[in-house]
mmCIF file of C-alpha atoms in Angstrom:
data_model
loop_
_atom_site.group_PDB
_atom_site.id
_atom_site.type_symbol
_atom_site.label_atom_id
_atom_site.label_comp_id
_atom_site.label_asym_id
_atom_site.label_seq_id
_atom_site.Cartn_x
_atom_site.Cartn_y
_atom_site.Cartn_z
ATOM 1 C CA ILE N 1 -39.069 -19.375 -26.822
ATOM 2 C CA PHE N 2 -41.276 -17.964 -24.052
ATOM 3 C CA ARG N 3 -41.647 -21.400 -22.466
ATOM 4 C CA ASN N 4 -37.832 -22.004 -22.602
ATOM 5 C CA MET N 5 -37.094 -18.596 -21.046
ATOM 6 C CA SER N 6 -39.610 -19.247 -18.291
ATOM 7 C CA LEU N 7 -38.043 -22.632 -17.613
ATOM 8 C CA LEU N 8 -34.505 -21.169 -17.370
ATOM 9 C CA LEU N 9 -35.688 -18.419 -15.026
ATOM 10 C CA SER N 10 -37.420 -20.896 -12.751
ATOM 11 C CA ILE N 11 -34.284 -23.111 -12.639
ATOM 12 C CA LYS N 12 -32.094 -20.104 -11.755
ATOM 13 C CA MET N 13 -34.439 -18.997 -8.970
ATOM 14 C CA ALA N 14 -34.597 -22.537 -7.627
ATOM 15 C CA ALA N 15 -30.761 -22.779 -7.611
ATOM 16 C CA ARG N 16 -30.250 -19.570 -5.607
ATOM 17 C CA PRO N 17 -31.265 -21.046 -2.195
ATOM 18 C CA ILE N 18 -29.022 -24.052 -2.857
ATOM 19 C CA LYS N 19 -26.020 -21.770 -3.593
ATOM 20 C CA GLU N 20 -26.657 -19.660 -0.494
ATOM 21 C CA GLY N 21 -26.991 -22.803 1.605
ATOM 22 C CA LEU N 22 -23.637 -24.126 0.338
ATOM 23 C CA MET N 23 -21.955 -20.820 1.193
ATOM 24 C CA ARG N 24 -23.373 -20.955 4.724
ATOM 25 C CA ILE N 25 -22.128 -24.531 5.137
ATOM 26 C CA GLN N 26 -18.655 -23.543 3.889
ATOM 27 C CA MET N 27 -18.483 -20.621 6.349
ATOM 28 C CA MET N 28 -19.604 -22.810 9.241
ATOM 29 C CA VAL N 29 -16.985 -25.451 8.402
ATOM 30 C CA THR N 30 -14.253 -22.782 8.269
ATOM 31 C CA LEU N 31 -15.255 -21.294 11.611
ATOM 32 C CA THR N 32 -15.487 -24.748 13.182
ATOM 33 C CA LEU N 33 -11.973 -25.675 11.995
ATOM 34 C CA LEU N 34 -10.582 -22.360 13.273
ATOM 35 C CA LEU N 35 -12.203 -22.855 16.671
ATOM 36 C CA LEU N 36 -10.910 -26.445 16.810
ATOM 37 C CA PHE N 37 -7.380 -25.247 16.017
ATOM 38 C CA MET N 38 -7.533 -22.639 18.798
ATOM 39 C CA ILE N 39 -8.781 -25.238 21.309
ATOM 40 C CA ILE N 40 -6.017 -27.707 20.366
ATOM 41 C CA HIS N 41 -3.387 -24.955 20.586
ATOM 42 C CA ALA N 42 -4.657 -23.882 24.001
ATOM 43 C CA LEU N 43 -4.648 -27.464 25.289
ATOM 44 C CA ALA N 44 -1.150 -28.084 23.915
ATOM 45 C CA ALA N 45 0.300 -24.899 25.416
ATOM 46 C CA ASP N 46 2.385 -25.532 28.465
ATOM 47 C CA PRO N 47 1.735 -22.859 31.105
ATOM 48 C CA ASP N 48 5.046 -23.814 32.671
ATOM 49 C CA SER N 49 7.067 -23.416 29.436
ATOM 50 C CA TRP N 50 9.991 -20.967 29.352
ATOM 51 C CA GLU N 51 8.210 -18.654 26.924
ATOM 52 C CA ALA N 52 5.076 -18.547 29.064
ATOM 53 C CA ARG N 53 7.056 -17.798 32.196
ATOM 54 C CA TYR N 54 9.065 -15.106 30.397
ATOM 55 C CA ARG N 55 5.917 -13.403 29.076
ATOM 56 C CA ASP N 56 4.364 -13.524 32.521
ATOM 57 C CA ALA N 57 7.468 -11.993 34.133
ATOM 58 C CA VAL N 58 7.574 -9.217 31.497
ATOM 59 C CA GLU N 59 3.916 -8.430 32.026
ATOM 60 C CA LYS N 60 4.419 -8.234 35.797
ATOM 61 C CA ARG N 61 7.692 -6.246 35.385
ATOM 62 C CA GLU N 62 9.572 -8.744 37.549
ATOM 63 C CA TRP N 63 13.137 -7.929 36.497
ATOM 64 C CA SER N 64 14.877 -10.396 38.815
ATOM 65 C CA ALA N 65 12.672 -13.211 37.474
ATOM 66 C CA ILE N 66 13.505 -12.170 33.894
ATOM 67 C CA ARG N 67 17.235 -12.219 34.654
ATOM 68 C CA SER N 68 16.915 -15.701 36.170
ATOM 69 C CA LEU N 69 15.016 -16.934 33.114
ATOM 70 C CA LEU N 70 17.677 -15.530 30.780
ATOM 71 C CA LYS N 71 20.385 -17.348 32.738
ATOM 72 C CA GLU N 72 18.281 -20.515 32.505
ATOM 73 C CA LYS N 73 18.063 -20.232 28.710
ATOM 74 C CA PRO N 74 20.975 -18.090 27.426
ATOM 75 C CA GLU N 75 20.386 -19.142 23.807
ATOM 76 C CA ALA N 76 17.239 -16.995 23.856
ATOM 77 C CA LEU N 77 19.536 -13.941 23.888
ATOM 78 C CA MET N 78 21.043 -14.957 20.545
ATOM 79 C CA ARG N 79 17.832 -14.960 18.511
ATOM 80 C CA ASN N 80 18.169 -12.472 15.672
ATOM 81 C CA GLU N 81 15.091 -13.049 13.541
ATOM 82 C CA PRO N 82 12.739 -10.049 13.881
ATOM 83 C CA ASP N 83 9.815 -12.254 14.896
ATOM 84 C CA GLU N 84 11.929 -14.118 17.491
ATOM 85 C CA SER N 85 14.338 -11.528 18.896
ATOM 86 C CA LEU N 86 13.514 -10.528 22.462
ATOM 87 C CA LEU N 87 15.300 -7.190 22.060
ATOM 88 C CA TYR N 88 13.512 -6.369 18.811
ATOM 89 C CA GLU N 89 10.207 -7.059 20.562
ATOM 90 C CA ALA N 90 11.194 -4.673 23.369
ATOM 91 C CA ILE N 91 12.103 -1.997 20.798
ATOM 92 C CA GLU N 92 8.789 -2.383 19.002
ATOM 93 C CA LYS N 93 6.987 -1.832 22.313
ATOM 94 C CA ASN N 94 9.321 1.056 23.241
ATOM 95 C CA ASP N 95 10.074 -0.809 26.472
ATOM 96 C CA ARG N 96 13.299 0.815 27.687
ATOM 97 C CA GLU N 97 13.560 -1.087 30.986
ATOM 98 C CA LEU N 98 13.260 -4.482 29.308
ATOM 99 C CA ALA N 99 15.740 -3.510 26.564
ATOM 100 C CA VAL N 100 18.337 -2.560 29.176
ATOM 101 C CA VAL N 101 17.812 -5.819 31.098
ATOM 102 C CA LEU N 102 18.290 -7.832 27.891
ATOM 103 C CA LEU N 103 21.489 -6.027 26.921
ATOM 104 C CA GLU N 104 22.873 -6.315 30.445
ATOM 105 C CA ALA N 105 22.196 -10.041 30.239
ATOM 106 C CA GLY N 106 24.280 -10.281 27.055
ATOM 107 C CA HIS N 107 21.771 -9.970 24.211
ATOM 108 C CA GLY N 108 23.482 -9.585 20.831
ATOM 109 C CA LYS N 109 23.742 -5.912 19.865
ATOM 110 C CA THR N 110 23.827 -6.378 16.086
ATOM 111 C CA TRP N 111 20.724 -7.410 14.192
ATOM 112 C CA LEU N 112 22.454 -10.011 12.019
ATOM 113 C CA ARG N 113 19.460 -11.388 10.147
ATOM 114 C CA ASP N 114 18.340 -8.149 8.539
ATOM 115 C CA MET N 115 20.848 -5.458 7.666
ATOM 116 C CA ASP N 116 18.252 -2.860 6.636
ATOM 117 C CA TYR N 117 18.778 -1.070 9.930
ATOM 118 C CA GLY N 118 22.104 -2.441 11.182
ATOM 119 C CA THR N 119 22.358 -2.495 14.968
ATOM 120 C CA TYR N 120 19.435 -2.547 17.375
ATOM 121 C CA LEU N 121 20.293 1.032 18.343
ATOM 122 C CA GLN N 122 19.924 2.122 14.712
ATOM 123 C CA THR N 123 16.668 0.168 14.542
ATOM 124 C CA ALA N 124 15.310 2.062 17.542
ATOM 125 C CA MET N 125 16.291 5.395 15.976
ATOM 126 C CA TYR N 126 14.856 4.659 12.545
ATOM 127 C CA LYS N 127 11.623 3.392 14.092
ATOM 128 C CA GLU N 128 11.461 6.489 16.339
ATOM 129 C CA ARG N 129 11.534 4.428 19.539
ATOM 130 C CA PHE N 130 13.529 7.169 21.215
ATOM 131 C CA ASP N 131 12.904 6.059 24.816
ATOM 132 C CA VAL N 132 14.612 2.758 24.044
ATOM 133 C CA ALA N 133 17.347 4.413 21.978
ATOM 134 C CA LYS N 134 18.240 6.784 24.813
ATOM 135 C CA ALA N 135 18.315 3.880 27.260
ATOM 136 C CA ILE N 136 20.544 1.545 25.217
ATOM 137 C CA ILE N 137 22.947 4.073 23.627
ATOM 138 C CA SER N 138 25.405 3.510 26.487
ATOM 139 C CA PHE N 139 25.947 -0.070 25.245
ATOM 140 C CA TYR N 140 27.318 1.077 21.866
ATOM 141 C CA GLU N 141 30.425 2.706 20.442
ATOM 142 C CA ILE N 142 29.120 5.487 18.201
ATOM 143 C CA ASP N 143 30.379 5.166 14.628
ATOM 144 C CA SER N 144 29.351 7.036 11.474
ATOM 145 C CA ASP N 145 26.580 4.522 10.670
ATOM 146 C CA ILE N 146 24.929 5.076 14.049
ATOM 147 C CA PHE N 147 25.373 8.845 13.741
ATOM 148 C CA GLN N 148 23.712 8.761 10.309
ATOM 149 C CA ALA N 149 20.755 7.017 11.941
ATOM 150 C CA ALA N 150 20.619 9.747 14.596
ATOM 151 C CA ILE N 151 20.582 12.414 11.864
ATOM 152 C CA SER N 152 17.913 10.532 9.921
ATOM 153 C CA SER N 153 15.751 10.325 13.040
ATOM 154 C CA ASP N 154 15.574 14.154 12.887
ATOM 155 C CA ASN N 155 15.847 14.146 16.681
ATOM 156 C CA LEU N 156 18.268 16.697 18.133
ATOM 157 C CA GLU N 157 18.437 14.906 21.472
ATOM 158 C CA MET N 158 19.644 11.703 19.800
ATOM 159 C CA VAL N 159 22.217 13.670 17.805
ATOM 160 C CA GLN N 160 23.531 15.343 20.960
ATOM 161 C CA LEU N 161 23.652 12.038 22.854
ATOM 162 C CA CYS N 162 25.876 10.582 20.117
ATOM 163 C CA ILE N 163 28.163 13.614 20.342
ATOM 164 C CA ASP N 164 28.248 13.317 24.130
ATOM 165 C CA LYS N 165 29.286 9.675 23.658
ATOM 166 C CA GLY N 166 32.367 10.871 21.784
ATOM 167 C CA PHE N 167 31.379 11.119 18.129
ATOM 168 C CA ASP N 168 33.280 13.948 16.394
ATOM 169 C CA ALA N 169 30.626 15.963 14.542
ATOM 170 C CA SER N 170 33.313 18.143 12.944
ATOM 171 C CA ALA N 171 35.124 15.275 11.197
ATOM 172 C CA SER N 172 34.370 13.937 7.737
ATOM 173 C CA MET N 173 32.769 10.511 7.372
ATOM 174 C CA THR N 174 32.458 7.977 4.569
ATOM 175 C CA ILE N 175 29.010 6.948 3.382
ATOM 176 C CA ALA N 176 29.079 3.409 2.007
ATOM 177 C CA PRO N 177 27.604 2.944 -1.495
ATOM 178 C CA ARG N 178 24.001 1.790 -1.784
ATOM 179 C CA ALA N 179 21.815 1.011 -4.776
ATOM 180 C CA GLY N 180 21.869 4.084 -6.986
ATOM 181 C CA PHE N 181 24.243 6.032 -4.708
ATOM 182 C CA PRO N 182 28.030 6.430 -5.045
ATOM 183 C CA ILE N 183 30.692 6.389 -2.371
ATOM 184 C CA CYS N 184 30.503 9.711 -0.596
ATOM 185 C CA ARG N 185 32.957 11.489 1.682
ATOM 186 C CA THR N 186 30.976 14.082 3.550
ATOM 187 C CA TYR N 187 30.452 15.932 6.820
ATOM 188 C CA PRO N 188 27.552 15.348 9.239
ATOM 189 C CA PHE N 189 25.924 18.742 8.583
ATOM 190 C CA LEU N 190 26.149 18.182 4.801
ATOM 191 C CA TYR N 191 24.661 14.692 5.156
ATOM 192 C CA ALA N 192 21.747 16.205 7.086
ATOM 193 C CA LEU N 193 21.209 18.795 4.338
ATOM 194 C CA GLU N 194 21.324 16.156 1.594
ATOM 195 C CA TRP N 195 18.451 14.274 3.251
ATOM 196 C CA LYS N 196 16.465 17.444 4.082
ATOM 197 C CA HIS N 197 16.995 17.380 7.850
ATOM 198 C CA PHE N 198 17.435 21.147 7.919
ATOM 199 C CA LYS N 199 16.942 21.587 11.672
ATOM 200 C CA VAL N 200 19.647 19.023 12.422
ATOM 201 C CA ALA N 201 21.951 20.483 9.740
ATOM 202 C CA MET N 202 21.804 23.980 11.179
ATOM 203 C CA TYR N 203 22.401 22.536 14.661
ATOM 204 C CA LEU N 204 25.497 20.645 13.455
ATOM 205 C CA THR N 205 27.110 23.666 11.776
ATOM 206 C CA ALA N 206 28.039 24.825 15.285
ATOM 207 C CA TYR N 207 30.585 21.986 15.341
ATOM 208 C CA VAL N 208 32.518 23.042 12.207
ATOM 209 C CA ASP N 209 34.825 26.015 11.797
ATOM 210 C CA ASP N 210 34.055 26.477 8.103
ATOM 211 C CA VAL N 211 30.503 26.393 6.739
ATOM 212 C CA ASN N 212 31.979 26.133 3.215
ATOM 213 C CA LEU N 213 33.344 22.625 3.593
ATOM 214 C CA PHE N 214 32.225 20.407 0.720
ATOM 215 C CA ASP N 215 31.421 16.750 0.235
ATOM 216 C CA SER N 216 32.933 14.468 -2.404
ATOM 217 C CA LEU N 217 31.027 11.928 -4.483
ATOM 218 C CA ASN N 218 33.089 9.386 -6.434
ATOM 219 C CA MET N 219 31.004 8.082 -9.321
ATOM 220 C CA GLN N 220 33.586 5.359 -10.180
ATOM 221 C CA TYR N 221 32.741 4.924 -13.844
ATOM 222 C CA ILE N 222 33.479 6.545 -17.214
ATOM 223 C CA PRO N 223 32.643 9.208 -18.319
ATOM 224 C CA MET N 224 31.609 10.269 -14.794
ATOM 225 C CA ALA N 225 34.866 9.131 -13.254
ATOM 226 C CA TYR N 226 35.718 12.407 -11.564
ATOM 227 C CA ASP N 227 34.603 13.556 -8.144
ATOM 228 C CA MET N 228 31.588 15.816 -7.688
ATOM 229 C CA HIS N 229 31.472 18.328 -4.861
ATOM 230 C CA ARG N 230 28.750 20.341 -3.123
ATOM 231 C CA THR N 231 28.722 22.835 -0.277
ATOM 232 C CA ALA N 232 25.951 23.421 2.253
ATOM 233 C CA LEU N 233 24.577 26.246 0.116
ATOM 234 C CA ASP N 234 24.488 23.946 -2.940
ATOM 235 C CA HIS N 235 22.404 21.430 -0.974
ATOM 236 C CA ALA N 236 20.012 24.086 0.347
ATOM 237 C CA MET N 237 19.577 25.558 -3.166
ATOM 238 C CA LYS N 238 19.011 22.083 -4.607
ATOM 239 C CA HIS N 239 16.131 21.554 -2.159
ATOM 240 C CA ASP N 240 14.909 25.151 -2.659
ATOM 241 C CA ASN N 241 14.688 25.781 1.074
ATOM 242 C CA ALA N 242 14.532 29.579 1.327
ATOM 243 C CA ALA N 243 14.885 29.689 5.121
ATOM 244 C CA CYS N 244 17.999 27.513 5.108
ATOM 245 C CA ILE N 245 19.509 29.456 2.177
ATOM 246 C CA ALA N 246 19.022 32.762 4.016
ATOM 247 C CA TRP N 247 20.429 31.281 7.238
ATOM 248 C CA LEU N 248 23.550 30.020 5.436
ATOM 249 C CA LYS N 249 24.132 33.259 3.522
ATOM 250 C CA LYS N 250 24.124 35.183 6.812
ATOM 251 C CA ARG N 251 27.076 32.970 7.731
ATOM 252 C CA LYS N 252 28.850 33.812 4.448
ATOM 253 C CA ALA N 253 28.148 30.463 2.841
ATOM 254 C CA LYS N 254 29.169 30.039 -0.804
ATOM 255 C CA THR N 255 28.414 27.602 -3.588
ATOM 256 C CA PHE N 256 31.109 25.136 -4.584
ATOM 257 C CA ASN N 257 31.800 27.080 -7.794
ATOM 258 C CA GLU N 258 32.388 30.232 -5.769
ATOM 259 C CA CYS N 259 34.788 28.341 -3.499
ATOM 260 C CA LEU N 260 36.554 26.891 -6.527
ATOM 261 C CA ASP N 261 37.326 30.374 -7.868
ATOM 262 C CA LYS N 262 39.281 31.170 -4.673
ATOM 263 C CA MET N 263 41.297 27.934 -4.516
ATOM 264 C CA SER N 264 44.982 27.875 -5.378
ATOM 265 C CA ILE N 265 46.496 25.115 -7.518
ATOM 266 C CA ALA N 266 48.135 23.679 -4.398
ATOM 267 C CA GLU N 267 44.766 23.547 -2.627
ATOM 268 C CA MET N 268 43.235 21.783 -5.647
ATOM 269 C CA GLU N 269 45.979 19.163 -5.624
ATOM 270 C CA LYS N 270 45.158 18.448 -1.983
ATOM 271 C CA ALA N 271 41.366 18.538 -2.354
ATOM 272 C CA PHE N 272 40.735 16.633 -5.606
ATOM 273 C CA SER N 273 41.760 12.996 -5.925
ATOM 274 C CA TRP N 274 41.974 13.027 -9.758
ATOM 275 C CA PHE N 275 43.829 16.311 -10.213
ATOM 276 C CA ARG N 276 47.253 15.970 -11.903
ATOM 277 C CA LYS N 277 46.729 12.197 -12.200
ATOM 278 C CA THR N 278 45.036 12.251 -15.600
ATOM 279 C CA ALA N 279 45.999 14.389 -18.577
ATOM 280 C CA ALA N 280 43.280 15.194 -21.117
ATOM 281 C CA ARG N 281 43.139 16.779 -24.560
ATOM 282 C CA PRO N 282 40.293 18.403 -26.506
ATOM 283 C CA THR N 283 38.938 16.416 -29.435
ATOM 284 C CA CYS N 284 38.473 19.627 -31.424
ATOM 285 C CA ASP N 285 40.138 22.996 -31.854
ATOM 286 C CA GLY N 286 38.653 26.053 -30.209
ATOM 287 C CA LEU N 287 36.903 24.321 -27.304
ATOM 288 C CA ARG N 288 35.565 27.131 -25.151
ATOM 289 C CA VAL N 289 36.342 27.303 -21.459
ATOM 290 C CA ARG N 290 33.785 29.135 -19.299
ATOM 291 C CA ARG N 291 33.588 30.665 -15.856
ATOM 292 C CA ARG N 292 30.565 28.549 -14.901
ATOM 293 C CA PRO N 293 29.367 25.128 -16.151
ATOM 294 C CA GLY N 294 26.815 25.601 -18.929
ATOM 295 C CA LEU N 295 26.544 27.391 -22.227
ATOM 296 C CA ASP N 296 25.419 30.514 -20.378
ATOM 297 C CA GLY N 297 28.727 30.680 -18.458
ATOM 298 C CA ALA N 298 30.957 33.619 -19.324
ATOM 299 C CA TYR N 299 33.619 32.829 -21.969
ATOM 300 C CA LEU N 300 37.211 32.834 -20.659
ATOM 301 C CA PHE N 301 39.485 31.322 -23.323
ATOM 302 C CA SER N 302 39.740 28.460 -25.817
ATOM 303 C CA ILE N 303 41.849 25.300 -25.858
ATOM 304 C CA HIS N 304 42.983 23.254 -28.845
ATOM 305 C CA GLN N 305 43.810 19.653 -29.697
ATOM 306 C CA ARG N 306 47.504 20.200 -29.027
ATOM 307 C CA ASP N 307 46.826 21.478 -25.492
ATOM 308 C CA THR N 308 47.142 19.312 -22.398
ATOM 309 C CA VAL N 309 44.806 20.018 -19.497
ATOM 310 C CA TYR N 310 44.229 18.484 -16.058
ATOM 311 C CA ILE N 311 40.773 17.700 -14.727
ATOM 312 C CA ALA N 312 39.992 18.628 -11.118
ATOM 313 C CA CYS N 313 36.325 17.669 -10.780
ATOM 314 C CA GLN N 314 33.012 17.554 -12.609
ATOM 315 C CA ASP N 315 29.697 19.346 -12.315
ATOM 316 C CA VAL N 316 26.846 17.553 -10.556
ATOM 317 C CA ARG N 317 24.648 17.687 -13.685
ATOM 318 C CA GLU N 318 24.948 16.304 -17.194
ATOM 319 C CA GLU N 319 24.033 18.371 -20.240
ATOM 320 C CA ARG N 320 23.128 17.284 -23.778
ATOM 321 C CA ILE N 321 25.110 19.182 -26.414
ATOM 322 C CA ASP N 322 25.620 18.165 -30.073
ATOM 323 C CA GLY N 323 24.298 14.668 -29.389
ATOM 324 C CA PHE N 324 26.602 14.129 -26.386
ATOM 325 C CA GLU N 325 25.370 13.813 -22.822
ATOM 326 C CA HIS N 326 28.218 14.635 -20.469
ATOM 327 C CA PRO N 327 28.963 16.727 -17.401
ATOM 328 C CA TRP N 328 31.055 19.875 -17.527
ATOM 329 C CA LEU N 329 34.603 19.389 -16.234
ATOM 330 C CA TYR N 330 36.737 21.867 -14.336
ATOM 331 C CA ILE N 331 40.099 21.966 -16.109
ATOM 332 C CA VAL N 332 43.466 23.577 -15.483
ATOM 333 C CA THR N 333 45.918 24.172 -18.338
ATOM 334 C CA GLU N 334 49.650 23.632 -18.065
ATOM 335 C CA ASP N 335 50.174 27.388 -17.830
ATOM 336 C CA GLY N 336 47.677 27.714 -14.949
ATOM 337 C CA ARG N 337 44.562 28.985 -16.714
ATOM 338 C CA ARG N 338 41.380 27.321 -15.553
ATOM 339 C CA GLY N 339 37.625 27.059 -15.997
ATOM 340 C CA TRP N 340 34.782 24.772 -17.090
ATOM 341 C CA ALA N 341 34.941 22.845 -20.384
ATOM 342 C CA TYR N 342 32.278 20.531 -21.791
ATOM 343 C CA GLY N 343 33.222 16.880 -21.119
ATOM 344 C CA GLY N 344 31.846 15.641 -24.443
ATOM 345 C CA TYR N 345 34.818 17.240 -26.217
ATOM 346 C CA LEU N 346 37.561 16.087 -23.850
ATOM 347 C CA THR N 347 39.278 12.721 -24.038
ATOM 348 C CA SER N 348 41.632 11.145 -21.507
ATOM 349 C CA GLU N 349 42.985 7.802 -20.339
ATOM 350 C CA VAL N 350 41.098 7.304 -17.085
ATOM 351 C CA LYS N 351 42.335 4.611 -14.710
ATOM 352 C CA MET N 352 39.876 3.437 -12.093
ATOM 353 C CA TRP N 353 41.019 3.774 -8.486
ATOM 354 C CA TRP N 354 40.458 0.072 -7.769
#
């Protein structure tokens, strides 16, 4: 046994130099191939090629030469792949002068190959290339998508530039649905609050007459087929931002539920897309209607299976009660009484808007 162990140990020690030598050879071969590739690439490169002349002109900041080169090869302005686009490269380098020259020469303004950012202006904002964004904003018509990018950049100067370009910061705007998010009709200052851009939100409230405007989220599917609404104060309370809450309360901001208490039936019919369009009935007798959504809301009255009610909107949260998991719904009876009833005990024929 001792002789066999000694033999194995001697073989292992003898093999170590061989293994190390093979690794050295492999590394040398790899480095040699890499060096050979670089030499071949250098020899094959044409110093007089269009790309080489363009790079040289950019480096030397020769704008007239760049314009001549772009006229010589106009198809270069249509490249939209991120690794090929001349404008995207200028944005990445925060090169405002070059970006302007490219757009003046007719470079495409929409980044067609990757819709994560949308236009090149949105790309510059999202990537915080504000020098470029400020330089190229004059080439764009400002729509809600671009203004959302300005808000998301958390840069007040960009927000103001969009307003100066004609965007109406007091008007509502539609937020297109994304993965996990519903269609939303909102206002710029509420959008800023939703995404925690508190500085921008407080700046934008100067453009609205009523700080108690509310957004509208359409969930589009049963049982959450009714719109949800939130005011600025709801958003600030959701994010637990004490400074923003105090700032809004000084301006007499209210929660959506507080606003709802003051609304007339006529105002509800105008504000809520589902109101009066769907009749509902309780599935049990004695369903309690409360002043606020939740079992801790003050009791107002009860409704029964024979009663017909109309649903105005739903609460932003779901609650599990008696095995159901539903939101609370704000209902109005035929005789005008109103309040919050638990959605798990209401049934209705809901027709989707599409």
